[in-house]
Amino acid sequence: EVQMLESGGGLVQTGGSLRLSCAASGFIFSTYAMNWVRQAPGKELEWVSTIFTVDTTLHADSVKGRFTISRDNSKNTLYLQMNGLRAEDTAVYYCAKWLDSRGSIYDHWGQGTLVTVSS
Amino acid sequence: EIVLTQSPATLSLSPGERATLSCRAGQSISNSLAWYQQKPGQAPRLLIYDASNRAAGIPARFSGSGSGTDFTLTISSLESEDFAVYYCQQCSKWPVTFGGGTKVEIK
């Protein structure tokens, strides 16, 4: 059974940093592109970052230069380093895996971790 | 980026009724569209991908159609567990984008 468990969320001041983790199991982690998707309170979903199997990364313009996605295939873990946090980064952050190599179809999601940025 | 517009924002229906949800893309995305269901406090759940393929374990009352710019998610007969928010998402071009959601509520 595929499982993904996020951790690392919490309350942080504006300008601060957090590192989110997503521990995955039940599938061959190293063979799937992995992603972070966030959802601000009461808002729609927003793609944040993707890391491919060869460690190529993509980030949304809204987080480019501040957030860094990475992975450790030996630990089956996905990360999101978030620096320079802003109030508008307040959201539940989900990790999600691709269905397969055809593209960004997210077939499994973690339960999410809440990040609150406050002054 | 490709904007996805979902309508209506809210759909008020009774159990057993048919639900028809719309998603319109700002430019052609071929069939690169997925639908997700989200219940309060839960992560999204993949329902449909490639516009019309049901994901694993999704009941047959859920169906998707469309291509290009206009897409539809149909729930043939609403069950109590289907009352939720539904999002469409395009994976044709980066960045991946989601629609604003349609809430299906009990009338």
GROMACS .gro file of N, CA and C in nm, chain A residues 35 37 39 43-47 50 52 58 94 98-99 102-107 109-111, chain B residues 34 36 38 41-46 49-50 53 87 89-91 94-96 98-101:
model
  138
   35ASN      N    1   0.639   1.551  -0.592
   35ASN     CA    2   0.586   1.686  -0.600
   35ASN      C    3   0.540   1.740  -0.465
   37VAL      N    4   0.243   2.017  -0.346
   37VAL     CA    5   0.125   2.094  -0.384
   37VAL      C    6   0.072   2.156  -0.255
   39GLN      N    7  -0.219   2.427  -0.041
   39GLN     CA    8  -0.356   2.477  -0.040
   39GLN      C    9  -0.370   2.576   0.075
   43LYS      N   10  -0.882   2.795   0.000
   43LYS     CA   11  -0.847   2.824  -0.139
   43LYS      C   12  -0.828   2.696  -0.220
   44GLU      N   13  -0.800   2.716  -0.351
   44GLU     CA   14  -0.778   2.602  -0.438
   44GLU      C   15  -0.636   2.549  -0.423
   45LEU      N   16  -0.610   2.439  -0.488
   45LEU     CA   17  -0.479   2.377  -0.487
   45LEU      C   18  -0.382   2.455  -0.575
   46GLU      N   19  -0.255   2.454  -0.536
   46GLU     CA   20  -0.151   2.525  -0.611
   46GLU      C   21  -0.027   2.437  -0.618
   47TRP      N   22   0.017   2.405  -0.738
   47TRP     CA   23   0.143   2.332  -0.756
   47TRP      C   24   0.259   2.418  -0.709
   50THR      N   25   0.837   2.026  -0.833
   50THR     CA   26   0.849   1.889  -0.882
   50THR      C   27   0.997   1.853  -0.890
   52PHE      N   28   1.227   1.539  -1.058
   52PHE     CA   29   1.221   1.422  -1.144
   52PHE      C   30   1.319   1.316  -1.093
   58LEU      N   31   1.171   2.165  -1.080
   58LEU     CA   32   1.091   2.278  -1.127
   58LEU      C   33   1.023   2.339  -1.007
   94TYR      N   34   0.108   1.943   0.071
   94TYR     CA   35   0.093   1.801   0.043
   94TYR      C   36   0.209   1.753  -0.044
   98TRP      N   37   0.356   1.110  -0.895
   98TRP     CA   38   0.297   1.094  -1.028
   98TRP      C   39   0.240   0.954  -1.043
   99LEU      N   40   0.132   0.945  -1.122
   99LEU     CA   41   0.076   0.816  -1.158
   99LEU      C   42   0.179   0.734  -1.235
  102ARG      N   43   0.375   0.968  -1.773
  102ARG     CA   44   0.309   1.051  -1.873
  102ARG      C   45   0.297   1.197  -1.829
  103GLY      N   46   0.315   1.223  -1.699
  103GLY     CA   47   0.312   1.363  -1.655
  103GLY      C   48   0.246   1.382  -1.521
  104SER      N   49   0.208   1.506  -1.495
  104SER     CA   50   0.166   1.548  -1.362
  104SER      C   51   0.023   1.506  -1.330
  105ILE      N   52   0.005   1.377  -1.313
  105ILE     CA   53  -0.121   1.322  -1.263
  105ILE      C   54  -0.088   1.265  -1.126
  106TYR      N   55  -0.151   1.320  -1.023
  106TYR     CA   56  -0.114   1.287  -0.886
  106TYR      C   57  -0.206   1.178  -0.831
  107ASP      N   58  -0.156   1.055  -0.825
  107ASP     CA   59  -0.244   0.945  -0.787
  107ASP      C   60  -0.241   0.912  -0.640
  109TRP      N   61  -0.148   1.100  -0.246
  109TRP     CA   62  -0.115   1.221  -0.173
  109TRP      C   63  -0.091   1.186  -0.026
  110GLY      N   64  -0.005   1.264   0.039
  110GLY     CA   65   0.006   1.253   0.183
  110GLY      C   66  -0.112   1.324   0.249
  111GLN      N   67  -0.114   1.323   0.381
  111GLN     CA   68  -0.225   1.385   0.454
  111GLN      C   69  -0.207   1.535   0.471
  153ALA      N   70  -0.718   1.620  -1.543
  153ALA     CA   71  -0.753   1.528  -1.434
  153ALA      C   72  -0.857   1.593  -1.345
  155TYR      N   73  -1.015   1.573  -0.939
  155TYR     CA   74  -0.991   1.528  -0.802
  155TYR      C   75  -1.112   1.561  -0.715
  157GLN      N   76  -1.215   1.633  -0.311
  157GLN     CA   77  -1.158   1.664  -0.180
  157GLN      C   78  -1.269   1.685  -0.078
  160GLY      N   79  -1.079   1.853   0.543
  160GLY     CA   80  -0.973   1.797   0.624
  160GLY      C   81  -0.899   1.681   0.562
  161GLN      N   82  -0.928   1.651   0.435
  161GLN     CA   83  -0.862   1.539   0.368
  161GLN      C   84  -0.780   1.586   0.249
  162ALA      N   85  -0.689   1.501   0.207
  162ALA     CA   86  -0.613   1.528   0.086
  162ALA      C   87  -0.702   1.503  -0.036
  163PRO      N   88  -0.668   1.563  -0.149
  163PRO     CA   89  -0.741   1.533  -0.273
  163PRO      C   90  -0.725   1.386  -0.310
  164ARG      N   91  -0.824   1.338  -0.387
  164ARG     CA   92  -0.825   1.199  -0.434
  164ARG      C   93  -0.842   1.202  -0.585
  165LEU      N   94  -0.756   1.135  -0.657
  165LEU     CA   95  -0.765   1.131  -0.803
  165LEU      C   96  -0.886   1.050  -0.845
  168TYR      N   97  -0.827   1.076  -1.502
  168TYR     CA   98  -0.710   1.132  -1.567
  168TYR      C   99  -0.723   1.114  -1.718
  169ASP      N  100  -0.642   1.188  -1.792
  169ASP     CA  101  -0.651   1.190  -1.939
  169ASP      C  102  -0.795   1.215  -1.983
  172ASN      N  103  -1.034   0.872  -1.822
  172ASN     CA  104  -0.996   0.743  -1.762
  172ASN      C  105  -1.018   0.746  -1.611
  206TYR      N  106  -1.202   1.941  -0.807
  206TYR     CA  107  -1.108   2.026  -0.877
  206TYR      C  108  -1.065   1.961  -1.009
  208GLN      N  109  -0.760   1.981  -1.311
  208GLN     CA  110  -0.616   2.014  -1.315
  208GLN      C  111  -0.564   1.980  -1.453
  209GLN      N  112  -0.483   2.071  -1.510
  209GLN     CA  113  -0.423   2.043  -1.641
  209GLN      C  114  -0.276   2.008  -1.625
  210CYS      N  115  -0.232   1.913  -1.706
  210CYS     CA  116  -0.091   1.873  -1.706
  210CYS      C  117  -0.035   1.879  -1.848
  213TRP      N  118   0.361   2.337  -1.838
  213TRP     CA  119   0.405   2.393  -1.711
  213TRP      C  120   0.374   2.542  -1.709
  214PRO      N  121   0.335   2.598  -1.593
  214PRO     CA  122   0.316   2.525  -1.467
  214PRO      C  123   0.182   2.450  -1.464
  215VAL      N  124   0.180   2.339  -1.394
  215VAL     CA  125   0.056   2.270  -1.366
  215VAL      C  126  -0.039   2.368  -1.299
  217PHE      N  127  -0.459   2.431  -1.143
  217PHE     CA  128  -0.584   2.374  -1.096
  217PHE      C  129  -0.697   2.476  -1.114
  218GLY      N  130  -0.818   2.425  -1.128
  218GLY     CA  131  -0.933   2.512  -1.129
  218GLY      C  132  -0.969   2.556  -0.987
  219GLY      N  133  -1.064   2.647  -0.978
  219GLY     CA  134  -1.104   2.702  -0.849
  219GLY      C  135  -1.196   2.612  -0.768
  220GLY      N  136  -1.244   2.505  -0.829
  220GLY     CA  137  -1.325   2.407  -0.757
  220GLY      C  138  -1.475   2.427  -0.773
   0.00000   0.00000   0.00000
